[in-house]
Short mmCIF file of C-alpha atoms and ligand atoms in Angstrom, two decimals:
data_model
loop_
_atom_site.label_atom_id
_atom_site.label_comp_id
_atom_site.label_asym_id
_atom_site.label_seq_id
_atom_site.Cartn_x
_atom_site.Cartn_y
_atom_site.Cartn_z
CA MET A 1 0.00 0.00 0.00
CA SER A 2 1.25 3.47 -0.79
CA GLN A 3 2.64 5.32 2.20
CA ASN A 4 2.55 8.66 0.41
CA LEU A 5 1.91 11.21 3.15
CA TYR A 6 -0.47 13.21 0.94
CA ALA A 7 -2.61 10.12 0.38
CA GLN A 8 -2.77 9.66 4.15
CA PHE A 9 -3.93 13.27 4.56
CA GLU A 10 -6.49 13.01 1.78
CA GLU A 11 -8.07 9.96 3.34
CA ARG A 12 -8.71 12.06 6.42
CA PHE A 13 -9.97 15.21 4.66
CA PRO A 14 -13.61 16.11 5.38
CA HIS A 15 -16.14 14.42 3.07
CA ASP A 16 -17.60 17.81 2.30
CA ASP A 17 -15.29 19.45 -0.28
CA GLY A 18 -16.67 22.81 0.81
CA ALA A 19 -15.33 22.43 4.38
CA PRO A 20 -12.84 25.24 5.04
CA ALA A 21 -9.13 24.43 5.20
CA MET A 22 -7.60 27.92 5.30
CA ALA A 23 -9.18 31.25 6.18
CA LEU A 24 -7.10 34.23 5.04
CA PRO A 25 -6.90 37.76 6.45
CA ASP A 26 -8.68 39.17 3.37
CA GLY A 27 -11.69 36.97 4.09
CA ARG A 28 -10.92 34.41 1.39
CA ILE A 29 -11.59 30.78 2.31
CA VAL A 30 -9.69 27.88 0.76
CA PRO A 31 -11.89 24.79 1.14
CA TYR A 32 -10.56 21.24 1.32
CA GLY A 33 -11.87 20.55 -2.19
CA GLU A 34 -9.60 23.31 -3.47
CA LEU A 35 -6.61 21.77 -1.69
CA LYS A 36 -7.25 18.58 -3.66
CA VAL A 37 -7.72 20.34 -6.99
CA GLN A 38 -4.83 22.76 -6.60
CA SER A 39 -2.39 20.16 -5.33
CA ALA A 40 -3.33 18.06 -8.40
CA ARG A 41 -2.63 21.01 -10.72
CA TYR A 42 0.74 21.64 -9.05
CA ALA A 43 1.64 17.95 -9.22
CA ASN A 44 0.74 17.90 -12.94
CA LEU A 45 2.84 21.01 -13.46
CA LEU A 46 5.87 19.46 -11.74
CA VAL A 47 5.54 16.28 -13.81
CA SER A 48 5.24 18.37 -16.99
CA LEU A 49 8.54 20.01 -16.06
CA GLY A 50 10.13 16.59 -15.95
CA ALA A 51 10.20 16.19 -12.16
CA LYS A 52 10.46 12.54 -11.21
CA PRO A 53 9.89 10.83 -7.87
CA GLY A 54 12.80 11.65 -5.57
CA ASP A 55 13.59 14.97 -7.30
CA ARG A 56 13.87 17.93 -4.97
CA ILE A 57 11.47 20.87 -5.29
CA ALA A 58 12.97 23.90 -3.54
CA ALA A 59 10.92 26.92 -2.54
CA GLN A 60 12.05 30.20 -1.05
CA VAL A 61 8.67 31.87 -0.77
CA GLU A 62 6.44 33.62 1.74
CA LYS A 63 3.60 31.88 3.52
CA SER A 64 0.57 31.70 1.20
CA PRO A 65 -2.00 29.09 0.12
CA CYS A 66 0.02 28.57 -3.10
CA ALA A 67 3.04 27.59 -1.04
CA VAL A 68 0.86 24.91 0.57
CA PHE A 69 -0.47 23.77 -2.84
CA LEU A 70 3.13 23.49 -4.05
CA TYR A 71 4.14 21.46 -1.00
CA LEU A 72 1.19 19.07 -1.35
CA GLY A 73 1.68 18.89 -5.14
CA ALA A 74 5.33 17.94 -4.62
CA LEU A 75 4.28 15.16 -2.23
CA ARG A 76 1.69 13.89 -4.71
CA ALA A 77 4.27 13.80 -7.50
CA GLY A 78 6.55 11.75 -5.23
CA CYS A 79 9.05 14.60 -5.06
CA VAL A 80 11.02 15.82 -2.06
CA PHE A 81 9.98 19.24 -0.79
CA LEU A 82 12.72 21.63 0.27
CA PRO A 83 11.46 24.80 1.94
CA MET A 84 13.93 27.62 2.46
CA ASN A 85 13.84 30.52 4.87
CA PRO A 86 13.09 33.72 2.87
CA ALA A 87 15.80 35.40 4.95
CA TYR A 88 18.56 33.28 3.37
CA GLN A 89 21.06 35.37 1.46
CA SER A 90 23.03 34.43 -1.64
CA GLY A 91 25.84 32.55 0.15
CA GLU A 92 23.39 30.33 2.01
CA LEU A 93 21.24 29.83 -1.09
CA ALA A 94 24.21 28.90 -3.24
CA HIS A 95 25.18 26.24 -0.72
CA LEU A 96 21.65 24.81 -0.47
CA LEU A 97 21.08 24.73 -4.23
CA GLY A 98 24.49 23.22 -4.90
CA ASP A 99 24.02 20.62 -2.20
CA ALA A 100 20.39 19.64 -2.82
CA ARG A 101 20.43 20.04 -6.64
CA PRO A 102 16.68 20.60 -6.94
CA HIS A 103 14.84 20.06 -10.21
CA VAL A 104 12.67 23.11 -9.63
CA PHE A 105 13.42 26.25 -7.61
CA VAL A 106 10.54 28.58 -6.75
CA VAL A 107 11.53 32.14 -5.86
CA ARG A 108 9.91 35.45 -4.96
CA PRO A 109 9.93 37.99 -7.83
CA GLN A 110 12.05 40.42 -5.79
CA ALA A 111 14.77 37.76 -5.47
CA ALA A 112 14.30 36.23 -8.92
CA ALA A 113 17.35 37.73 -10.65
CA GLN A 114 19.70 36.45 -8.01
CA GLY A 115 17.78 33.17 -7.77
CA ARG A 116 18.11 32.53 -11.48
CA GLU A 117 21.82 33.24 -11.42
CA LEU A 118 22.44 30.91 -8.45
CA ALA A 119 20.20 28.26 -10.00
CA ALA A 120 22.20 28.41 -13.23
CA GLN A 121 25.44 27.92 -11.29
CA ALA A 122 23.96 24.88 -9.55
CA ALA A 123 22.51 23.52 -12.83
CA VAL A 124 18.92 23.71 -11.53
CA PRO A 125 16.77 23.16 -14.65
CA HIS A 126 13.69 25.22 -13.74
CA VAL A 127 13.12 28.47 -11.86
CA LEU A 128 9.60 29.80 -11.35
CA GLU A 129 8.35 32.89 -9.54
CA LEU A 130 5.70 33.06 -6.85
CA SER A 131 4.91 36.42 -5.27
CA ASP A 132 4.24 37.01 -1.59
CA ASP A 133 0.49 37.29 -2.21
CA GLY A 134 0.53 33.94 -4.00
CA GLU A 135 0.37 35.25 -7.57
CA GLY A 136 2.85 34.98 -10.42
CA GLU A 137 4.35 32.59 -12.93
CA LEU A 138 3.99 29.46 -10.82
CA ALA A 139 0.30 30.00 -10.01
CA VAL A 140 -0.45 30.90 -13.65
CA ALA A 141 1.38 27.82 -14.94
CA ALA A 142 -0.36 25.52 -12.45
CA ALA A 143 -3.79 26.87 -13.40
CA GLN A 144 -3.27 25.49 -16.92
CA HIS A 145 -2.98 21.93 -15.67
CA ALA A 146 -5.65 19.31 -15.02
CA PRO A 147 -7.43 19.31 -11.64
CA ARG A 148 -6.93 15.57 -11.12
CA PHE A 149 -3.78 13.63 -10.40
CA ALA A 150 -3.23 10.04 -9.33
CA THR A 151 -0.95 10.49 -6.30
CA ILE A 152 2.26 8.60 -6.90
CA SER A 153 2.85 5.60 -4.68
CA ARG A 154 5.68 5.96 -2.18
CA SER A 155 7.13 3.58 0.36
CA ALA A 156 7.52 4.59 3.99
CA ASP A 157 11.28 4.99 3.59
CA ASP A 158 11.10 7.31 0.58
CA LEU A 159 11.97 10.92 1.26
CA ALA A 160 9.15 13.44 1.60
CA ALA A 161 11.22 16.50 2.54
CA ILE A 162 14.65 17.85 3.26
CA LEU A 163 14.94 20.65 5.81
CA TYR A 164 18.25 22.41 6.22
CA THR A 165 19.07 23.05 9.84
CA SER A 166 20.19 26.51 10.78
CA GLY A 167 23.40 25.17 12.34
CA THR A 168 24.97 28.14 14.10
CA THR A 169 28.39 26.71 13.30
CA GLY A 170 29.54 25.24 10.02
CA ARG A 171 27.41 24.79 6.94
CA ALA A 172 23.72 24.02 6.97
CA LYS A 173 23.00 20.31 6.71
CA GLY A 174 19.92 18.80 5.04
CA ALA A 175 17.86 16.67 7.39
CA MET A 176 16.18 13.94 5.34
CA LEU A 177 12.60 13.22 6.41
CA THR A 178 10.70 10.23 5.09
CA HIS A 179 6.99 9.66 4.59
CA ARG A 180 7.18 7.40 7.67
CA ASN A 181 8.92 10.05 9.80
CA LEU A 182 6.31 12.68 9.01
CA GLY A 183 3.28 10.34 9.05
CA ILE A 184 4.18 8.83 12.43
CA GLY A 185 5.07 12.28 13.74
CA VAL A 186 1.72 13.86 12.93
CA SER A 187 -0.43 10.87 13.93
CA THR A 188 1.28 10.76 17.33
CA LEU A 189 0.80 14.47 18.02
CA HIS A 190 -2.77 14.41 16.74
CA LYS A 191 -3.66 11.76 19.29
CA PHE A 192 -1.48 13.03 22.13
CA TRP A 193 -2.83 16.57 21.95
CA GLY A 194 -6.43 15.38 21.73
CA PHE A 195 -7.44 16.77 18.33
CA LYS A 196 -11.15 16.41 17.71
CA PRO A 197 -13.75 17.26 15.08
CA GLY A 198 -14.49 20.96 15.01
CA ASP A 199 -11.05 22.10 16.16
CA VAL A 200 -9.96 25.38 14.60
CA LEU A 201 -6.26 26.07 14.50
CA LEU A 202 -4.67 29.48 14.79
CA HIS A 203 -1.71 29.18 12.38
CA ILE A 204 0.71 32.01 13.13
CA LEU A 205 4.05 30.34 12.37
CA PRO A 206 6.16 30.50 9.20
CA ILE A 207 5.98 27.39 7.01
CA TYR A 208 9.64 27.03 6.01
CA HIS A 209 10.36 25.49 9.42
CA PHE A 210 9.42 22.15 11.00
CA HIS A 211 7.19 23.79 13.61
CA GLY A 212 4.83 25.62 11.24
CA LEU A 213 4.88 23.07 8.41
CA PHE A 214 5.18 19.61 9.95
CA VAL A 215 3.64 20.20 13.36
CA THR A 216 1.01 22.91 12.94
CA LEU A 217 -0.14 22.54 9.31
CA HIS A 218 0.12 18.75 9.49
CA CYS A 219 -2.01 18.49 12.65
CA ALA A 220 -4.72 20.61 10.99
CA LEU A 221 -4.67 18.57 7.76
CA TRP A 222 -4.64 15.28 9.69
CA ASN A 223 -7.68 16.47 11.61
CA GLY A 224 -9.42 17.95 8.55
CA SER A 225 -9.54 21.20 10.50
CA ALA A 226 -9.97 24.79 9.48
CA MET A 227 -7.00 27.10 10.07
CA TRP A 228 -6.71 30.84 10.46
CA PHE A 229 -3.80 31.01 8.04
CA GLU A 230 -1.91 34.15 9.03
CA PRO A 231 0.87 35.10 6.58
CA LYS A 232 2.60 37.14 9.31
CA PHE A 233 2.18 37.09 13.07
CA ASP A 234 0.37 40.12 14.41
CA ALA A 235 -0.35 39.94 18.15
CA LYS A 236 -3.47 42.13 18.02
CA ARG A 237 -4.97 40.06 15.20
CA ALA A 238 -4.03 36.80 16.87
CA VAL A 239 -5.81 37.83 20.07
CA ALA A 240 -8.82 38.95 18.00
CA LEU A 241 -8.97 35.49 16.38
CA LEU A 242 -8.75 33.55 19.65
CA PRO A 243 -12.53 33.59 20.31
CA ARG A 244 -12.97 31.72 17.01
CA SER A 245 -10.09 29.24 17.56
CA THR A 246 -9.56 26.17 19.71
CA VAL A 247 -5.82 25.42 19.34
CA CYS A 248 -2.82 27.72 18.99
CA MET A 249 0.79 26.71 18.40
CA GLY A 250 3.49 29.31 18.82
CA VAL A 251 7.01 30.11 19.91
CA PRO A 252 7.58 31.84 23.26
CA THR A 253 7.90 35.24 21.56
CA HIS A 254 4.31 34.92 20.32
CA TYR A 255 3.07 34.45 23.88
CA VAL A 256 5.17 37.37 25.13
CA ARG A 257 3.60 39.59 22.46
CA MET A 258 0.07 38.35 23.08
CA LEU A 259 0.53 39.13 26.78
CA ALA A 260 1.28 42.72 25.82
CA GLU A 261 -2.22 42.96 24.28
CA PRO A 262 -4.87 44.25 26.69
CA GLY A 263 -7.49 42.17 24.85
CA LEU A 264 -5.95 38.90 26.07
CA ASN A 265 -8.32 37.67 28.81
CA PRO A 266 -10.39 34.58 29.71
CA GLU A 267 -13.29 35.82 27.61
CA ALA A 268 -11.08 36.02 24.48
CA CYS A 269 -9.95 32.43 25.18
CA ARG A 270 -13.43 31.03 25.83
CA GLU A 271 -13.30 28.59 22.87
CA MET A 272 -9.62 27.71 23.26
CA ARG A 273 -8.73 24.26 24.52
CA LEU A 274 -4.96 24.26 23.99
CA PHE A 275 -2.00 26.63 23.72
CA ILE A 276 1.27 24.93 22.73
CA SER A 277 4.77 26.38 22.85
CA GLY A 278 8.06 25.13 21.51
CA SER A 279 11.24 25.78 19.48
CA ALA A 280 12.77 27.83 22.29
CA PRO A 281 12.52 27.82 26.09
CA LEU A 282 9.34 29.23 27.61
CA LEU A 283 10.41 31.33 30.58
CA PRO A 284 8.56 30.59 33.86
CA ASP A 285 7.47 34.24 34.07
CA ILE A 286 5.64 33.94 30.77
CA PHE A 287 4.17 30.54 31.65
CA ASN A 288 2.82 31.98 34.92
CA ALA A 289 1.69 35.32 33.51
CA PHE A 290 -0.23 33.56 30.74
CA ARG A 291 -1.97 31.28 33.23
CA GLU A 292 -2.90 34.16 35.48
CA ARG A 293 -4.24 36.24 32.62
CA THR A 294 -6.14 33.60 30.67
CA GLY A 295 -6.67 30.62 32.96
CA HIS A 296 -4.81 28.47 30.39
CA THR A 297 -1.64 26.50 31.12
CA ILE A 298 0.60 26.56 28.06
CA LEU A 299 1.70 23.08 27.02
CA GLU A 300 5.44 23.10 26.29
CA ARG A 301 7.00 20.51 24.03
CA TYR A 302 10.47 19.82 22.64
CA GLY A 303 11.75 18.74 19.27
CA MET A 304 14.03 19.64 16.41
CA THR A 305 14.38 19.61 12.64
CA GLU A 306 16.03 16.20 12.79
CA GLY A 307 12.82 14.35 13.43
CA GLY A 308 10.18 16.55 14.93
CA MET A 309 8.77 16.19 18.38
CA PHE A 310 10.48 14.12 21.04
CA ALA A 311 8.83 15.15 24.31
CA SER A 312 5.68 16.93 25.39
CA ASN A 313 3.88 17.93 28.53
CA PRO A 314 0.63 15.97 28.78
CA TYR A 315 -2.72 17.07 27.47
CA GLY A 316 -4.55 15.66 30.46
CA GLY A 317 -1.97 15.50 33.28
CA GLU A 318 0.35 17.97 34.95
CA ARG A 319 2.05 20.53 32.68
CA ARG A 320 5.18 21.26 34.61
CA CYS A 321 6.63 24.75 34.30
CA GLY A 322 10.23 24.80 33.05
CA THR A 323 10.03 21.28 31.64
CA VAL A 324 9.17 19.97 28.20
CA GLY A 325 7.29 17.00 29.61
CA GLN A 326 7.92 13.31 29.01
CA ALA A 327 9.01 11.34 25.95
CA LEU A 328 6.19 11.08 23.41
CA PRO A 329 4.69 7.65 22.65
CA GLY A 330 6.98 5.81 20.24
CA VAL A 331 10.01 7.92 21.16
CA SER A 332 12.76 6.47 23.28
CA LEU A 333 14.55 9.35 25.01
CA ARG A 334 17.54 9.14 27.33
CA VAL A 335 19.99 11.50 29.03
CA MET A 336 23.56 10.20 28.97
CA ASN A 337 26.52 11.15 31.11
CA GLY A 338 30.05 11.53 29.76
CA GLU A 339 30.79 7.84 30.41
CA GLY A 340 28.10 6.59 28.04
CA GLN A 341 25.68 5.67 30.82
CA ALA A 342 22.23 6.94 31.65
CA ALA A 343 22.58 9.98 33.92
CA ALA A 344 20.87 9.73 37.30
CA PRO A 345 17.64 11.74 37.75
CA GLY A 346 18.39 15.42 38.17
CA VAL A 347 21.88 15.12 36.66
CA THR A 348 22.65 16.97 33.44
CA GLY A 349 23.70 15.01 30.38
CA GLN A 350 23.33 14.67 26.59
CA ILE A 351 19.83 14.06 25.26
CA GLU A 352 19.58 11.16 22.81
CA VAL A 353 16.50 9.95 20.95
CA LYS A 354 15.31 7.06 18.84
CA GLY A 355 11.98 6.47 17.14
CA ASP A 356 10.15 6.21 13.84
CA ASN A 357 9.81 9.98 13.64
CA VAL A 358 13.55 10.57 13.95
CA PHE A 359 15.10 11.60 10.62
CA ALA A 360 16.80 9.34 8.09
CA GLY A 361 20.16 11.14 8.22
CA TYR A 362 21.86 14.15 6.68
CA TRP A 363 21.59 14.53 2.92
CA ARG A 364 24.77 13.34 1.23
CA LEU A 365 26.65 13.30 4.55
CA PRO A 366 26.83 9.64 5.62
CA GLU A 367 29.83 10.27 7.84
CA LYS A 368 28.22 13.16 9.65
CA THR A 369 25.08 11.03 10.05
CA ALA A 370 27.10 8.20 11.58
CA GLU A 371 28.96 10.63 13.85
CA GLU A 372 25.68 11.98 15.24
CA HIS A 373 24.31 8.52 16.06
CA THR A 374 25.33 6.06 18.77
CA ALA A 375 26.21 2.43 18.07
CA ASP A 376 22.75 1.40 19.29
CA GLY A 377 20.98 3.77 16.92
CA TYR A 378 20.19 6.82 19.06
CA PHE A 379 20.48 10.30 17.55
CA LYS A 380 22.60 12.67 19.61
CA THR A 381 20.49 15.81 19.72
CA GLY A 382 23.29 18.09 20.94
CA ASP A 383 20.94 19.32 23.66
CA LEU A 384 21.71 19.01 27.34
CA GLY A 385 19.01 18.08 29.77
CA GLN A 386 17.94 16.47 33.01
CA LEU A 387 15.23 13.91 33.64
CA SER A 388 13.19 13.98 36.80
CA LYS A 389 12.37 10.74 38.62
CA ASN A 390 9.10 10.48 36.72
CA GLY A 391 10.60 11.26 33.36
CA TYR A 392 9.93 15.00 32.93
CA LEU A 393 12.70 16.51 30.85
CA THR A 394 14.27 19.90 31.52
CA ILE A 395 16.37 21.38 28.71
CA VAL A 396 19.54 22.91 30.10
CA GLY A 397 20.92 24.22 26.81
CA ARG A 398 22.87 23.23 23.73
CA ASP A 399 26.13 21.40 24.36
CA LYS A 400 27.93 23.95 22.23
CA ASP A 401 26.65 26.63 24.61
CA LEU A 402 28.27 24.80 27.50
CA ILE A 403 30.97 26.95 29.07
CA ILE A 404 34.16 25.30 30.21
CA SER A 405 36.01 27.61 32.54
CA GLY A 406 39.16 26.45 34.29
CA GLY A 407 38.22 22.91 33.27
CA LEU A 408 34.84 23.10 34.99
CA ASN A 409 31.55 22.67 33.15
CA ILE A 410 29.10 25.53 33.50
CA TYR A 411 25.52 25.37 32.22
CA PRO A 412 24.39 28.88 31.27
CA LYS A 413 20.76 28.25 32.16
CA GLU A 414 21.53 27.88 35.87
CA ILE A 415 23.10 31.34 35.94
CA GLU A 416 20.45 32.87 33.68
CA GLU A 417 17.75 31.73 36.11
CA VAL A 418 19.43 33.54 39.00
CA ILE A 419 19.86 36.74 36.99
CA ASP A 420 16.31 36.61 35.56
CA ALA A 421 14.91 36.42 39.10
CA LEU A 422 16.50 39.79 40.00
CA ALA A 423 14.03 42.67 40.26
CA GLY A 424 14.27 44.89 37.19
CA VAL A 425 15.67 42.19 34.90
CA ARG A 426 13.61 41.14 31.88
CA GLU A 427 15.89 38.36 30.64
CA SER A 428 19.50 37.39 30.22
CA ALA A 429 21.87 35.25 28.18
CA VAL A 430 25.03 33.81 29.65
CA ILE A 431 27.88 32.98 27.28
CA GLY A 432 31.52 31.96 27.44
CA LEU A 433 34.15 34.39 26.17
CA LYS A 434 37.77 33.50 25.47
CA HIS A 435 39.97 34.04 28.52
CA PRO A 436 43.76 33.70 28.75
CA ASP A 437 43.76 31.84 32.09
CA PHE A 438 40.46 30.03 32.24
CA GLY A 439 40.00 29.11 28.58
CA GLU A 440 36.54 30.62 28.78
CA ALA A 441 35.11 33.15 31.18
CA VAL A 442 31.45 33.58 32.06
CA ALA A 443 29.84 36.73 30.65
CA ALA A 444 26.26 37.81 31.33
CA ILE A 445 24.28 39.80 28.77
CA VAL A 446 21.33 41.36 30.55
CA VAL A 447 18.14 43.06 29.38
CA ARG A 448 16.63 45.32 32.05
CA GLU A 449 12.97 46.24 32.39
CA ALA A 450 12.67 49.68 30.84
CA ALA A 451 10.03 50.68 33.38
CA ALA A 452 11.82 49.30 36.45
CA VAL A 453 11.90 51.68 39.41
CA SER A 454 15.57 50.99 40.05
CA GLN A 455 17.64 49.33 37.38
CA PRO A 456 20.10 46.71 38.65
CA GLN A 457 23.77 47.46 38.01
CA ALA A 458 26.55 45.02 37.08
CA GLU A 459 27.63 44.69 40.70
CA GLU A 460 24.17 43.52 41.79
CA VAL A 461 24.10 40.92 39.02
CA VAL A 462 27.49 39.62 40.16
CA GLN A 463 26.43 39.62 43.82
CA ALA A 464 23.20 37.76 43.09
CA VAL A 465 25.08 34.93 41.36
CA LYS A 466 27.81 34.94 44.03
CA SER A 467 25.29 34.48 46.80
CA ARG A 468 23.63 31.50 45.16
CA LEU A 469 26.14 29.64 43.01
CA ALA A 470 29.72 28.40 43.17
CA SER A 471 32.32 31.09 42.61
CA PHE A 472 33.51 29.69 39.26
CA LYS A 473 30.03 30.38 37.87
CA VAL A 474 30.07 34.08 38.76
CA PRO A 475 30.16 36.29 35.63
CA LYS A 476 33.53 37.95 35.02
CA SER A 477 31.75 40.57 32.95
CA VAL A 478 28.22 41.92 32.68
CA TYR A 479 26.85 43.79 29.65
CA PHE A 480 23.50 45.51 29.36
CA VAL A 481 21.59 45.48 26.06
CA ASP A 482 18.11 46.58 24.96
CA ASP A 483 17.17 43.24 23.42
CA LEU A 484 18.65 39.80 22.88
CA PRO A 485 19.11 38.85 19.21
CA ARG A 486 16.57 36.18 18.26
CA ASN A 487 15.86 34.29 15.07
CA ALA A 488 12.37 33.93 13.61
CA MET A 489 11.68 30.91 15.80
CA GLY A 490 12.43 32.90 18.93
CA LYS A 491 15.80 31.29 19.66
CA VAL A 492 18.41 33.54 21.27
CA GLN A 493 21.35 33.70 18.87
CA LYS A 494 24.19 33.21 21.30
CA ASN A 495 26.66 32.94 18.43
CA LEU A 496 25.93 36.60 17.60
CA LEU A 497 26.45 37.58 21.24
CA ARG A 498 29.73 35.68 21.37
CA GLU A 499 30.92 37.52 18.25
CA ARG A 500 29.76 40.92 19.50
CA PHE A 501 31.32 40.68 22.95
CA ALA A 502 34.42 38.68 21.98
P1 LIG B 601 15.19 23.53 15.21
O1 LIG B 601 15.87 22.37 14.59
O2 LIG B 601 15.44 24.83 14.53
O3 LIG B 601 13.72 23.25 15.43
O4 LIG B 601 15.82 23.72 16.66
C1 LIG B 601 15.77 22.67 17.57
C2 LIG B 601 16.36 23.10 18.87
O5 LIG B 601 15.53 24.05 19.51
C3 LIG B 601 16.45 21.96 19.85
O6 LIG B 601 17.57 21.15 19.60
C4 LIG B 601 16.51 22.71 21.17
O7 LIG B 601 17.83 23.17 21.41
C5 LIG B 601 15.62 23.91 20.92
N1 LIG B 601 14.27 23.71 21.46
C6 LIG B 601 13.18 23.23 20.85
N2 LIG B 601 12.11 23.22 21.67
C7 LIG B 601 12.56 23.70 22.86
C8 LIG B 601 11.95 23.93 24.13
N3 LIG B 601 10.67 23.71 24.35
N4 LIG B 601 12.74 24.43 25.11
C9 LIG B 601 14.05 24.67 24.91
N5 LIG B 601 14.67 24.49 23.74
C10 LIG B 601 13.94 24.01 22.72
#
C-alpha cells in the first residue's frame, strides 16, 4: 500500500469538499476541495517540467495558500519538498542549491534575478516565480494543468522532505525526512494533543520550518480542520482570532507579544482548549503570567528539525513549568553522562532519541550522520538536559553553549535563572568568552525592564550569582543590552552575542 503522506492526509480530509481548510486575512476561504484540486494542478505542473519521484522541489517563498499547494503537489508527484527561509542570502542559497540540486526552484519575484543566477550555477533546470500574495508565474502555470492527479505511490522509507538546519556553526545540513517520519510524527501528536472534530487552528508560524509546516499545518490537515492562516504574526490580530479558535501553536515570543495585548483575557480564550509552545525555552514568568491572565496553562514541548517532536507535557496531566514533559509515545529518550551511561535523575547530560519519527540522516553526509548517532541507533540531539524521577525533561541548553572555565563545566541556564529572578531584569543570556587563564570566562548579557523603578547594576548581578552559586560560575563581565538577538523561531542567537562581545 502506498505510504505517500499526501494520500494519508487526503483519506482524512472532510467528506464535504466545501469544508474550510484555510481562512485568510482578506476573508478568502480555501476549502478542502480546493486543496485537492490545486495540489493536483501543481503535481501535474511538476511532472510536466520533468520532475520525477525523488527529485527535490525547492521553494524560497512567503507563507501563502500557493506555497501549501506546491508542497502538497510535490508530495503527490513523489518529489522531495525543500522549503527555504526567505531570509537566506546568496551565500546560504548557493550552498543549499548546490548541495540539494533541486529540479525546480521557486523564488519570490524580488529575489528572482539572483535566484536565477544561483540556480544556473547549480545547474537547476527550472526556476519559477511566486509572489508574496501567492500570484505569479507558478500560479499561472499551475492553473493550466488538469485538476486531477493520481498520487504517486511511495514507500515509507522514501523521502518526503529535506529541511536544512540553521546550524549556528559550520554549513547548513539537510535533514532527510521520510513519509514514515512525518506520518508517524503527525499521527502521534494528533492523538497526544487530543485533536477532535471541530477544532480550529490558529496558524501564526512560518511554514519554512518544522514547527509551522510539519507540526502545525500537518495536525490541521490530519484532523481535517480549518485554520486561520496568518501570513505574518500580528499579536493584536491573533488575540482577536482567539474567540474563534480552539488550538494555537506558537514560539515563546508569540506568547510574550500576546501578553502585551490588553485584549488577552479569559473571555477572548473562551473557545480555546490548547496553547502549545516550543522551538525555544518558555520562561517561567511567561508561563505563569499567561496562566494568570487567561486561565490556560501553556503546554510546552520539545523537538528539532532532525525528526520533529520528542517530548511533550501531557494534554490531560500535569504541565510542569520549566520542563518539556515526558518522551512522546513511540520515542525512546535518554539522558547520557560523559561515560556513556544513563545519567541519574536530576543530573545533566546529553539528550539522545530514537523512534520512527527521527530523521533518516543528513543529505549526502553519511559520515556526519554516523557521527551523530550512537552504536545502538540513538540520535545525539546536541541538547543538554535532566530527567526527573518520573521522566519530565528539563532542557539545560545546547552542548555547544556549554561553558568550560578552568576545566569546569558551566551550564548557562543555571546562571540565567538567577539573573532573571532579580528585580528589574527582563531576561538574560550567559555565554563563554575566550579568557587567557580560564580558557573561557562567564559573561552575562542582561536586558533590564525599561520601566523598572531601580535598574540593577553590574555589581548587583554579580552579587546575586555569588550568593547562590559556586564562585567559578560568577560572571567575570556583565553587559546591558536593549534586546537579545533572536531568530524567527524565537531562539536567542548566542553565536551573535559571542561575536559581539568577543
Ligand atoms: P530547530 O531544529 O530549529 O527546530 O531547533 C531545535 C532546537 O531548539 C532543539 O535542539 C533545542 O535546542 C531547541 N528547542 C526546541 N524546543 C525547545 C523547548 N521547548 N525548550 C528549549 N529548547 C527548545
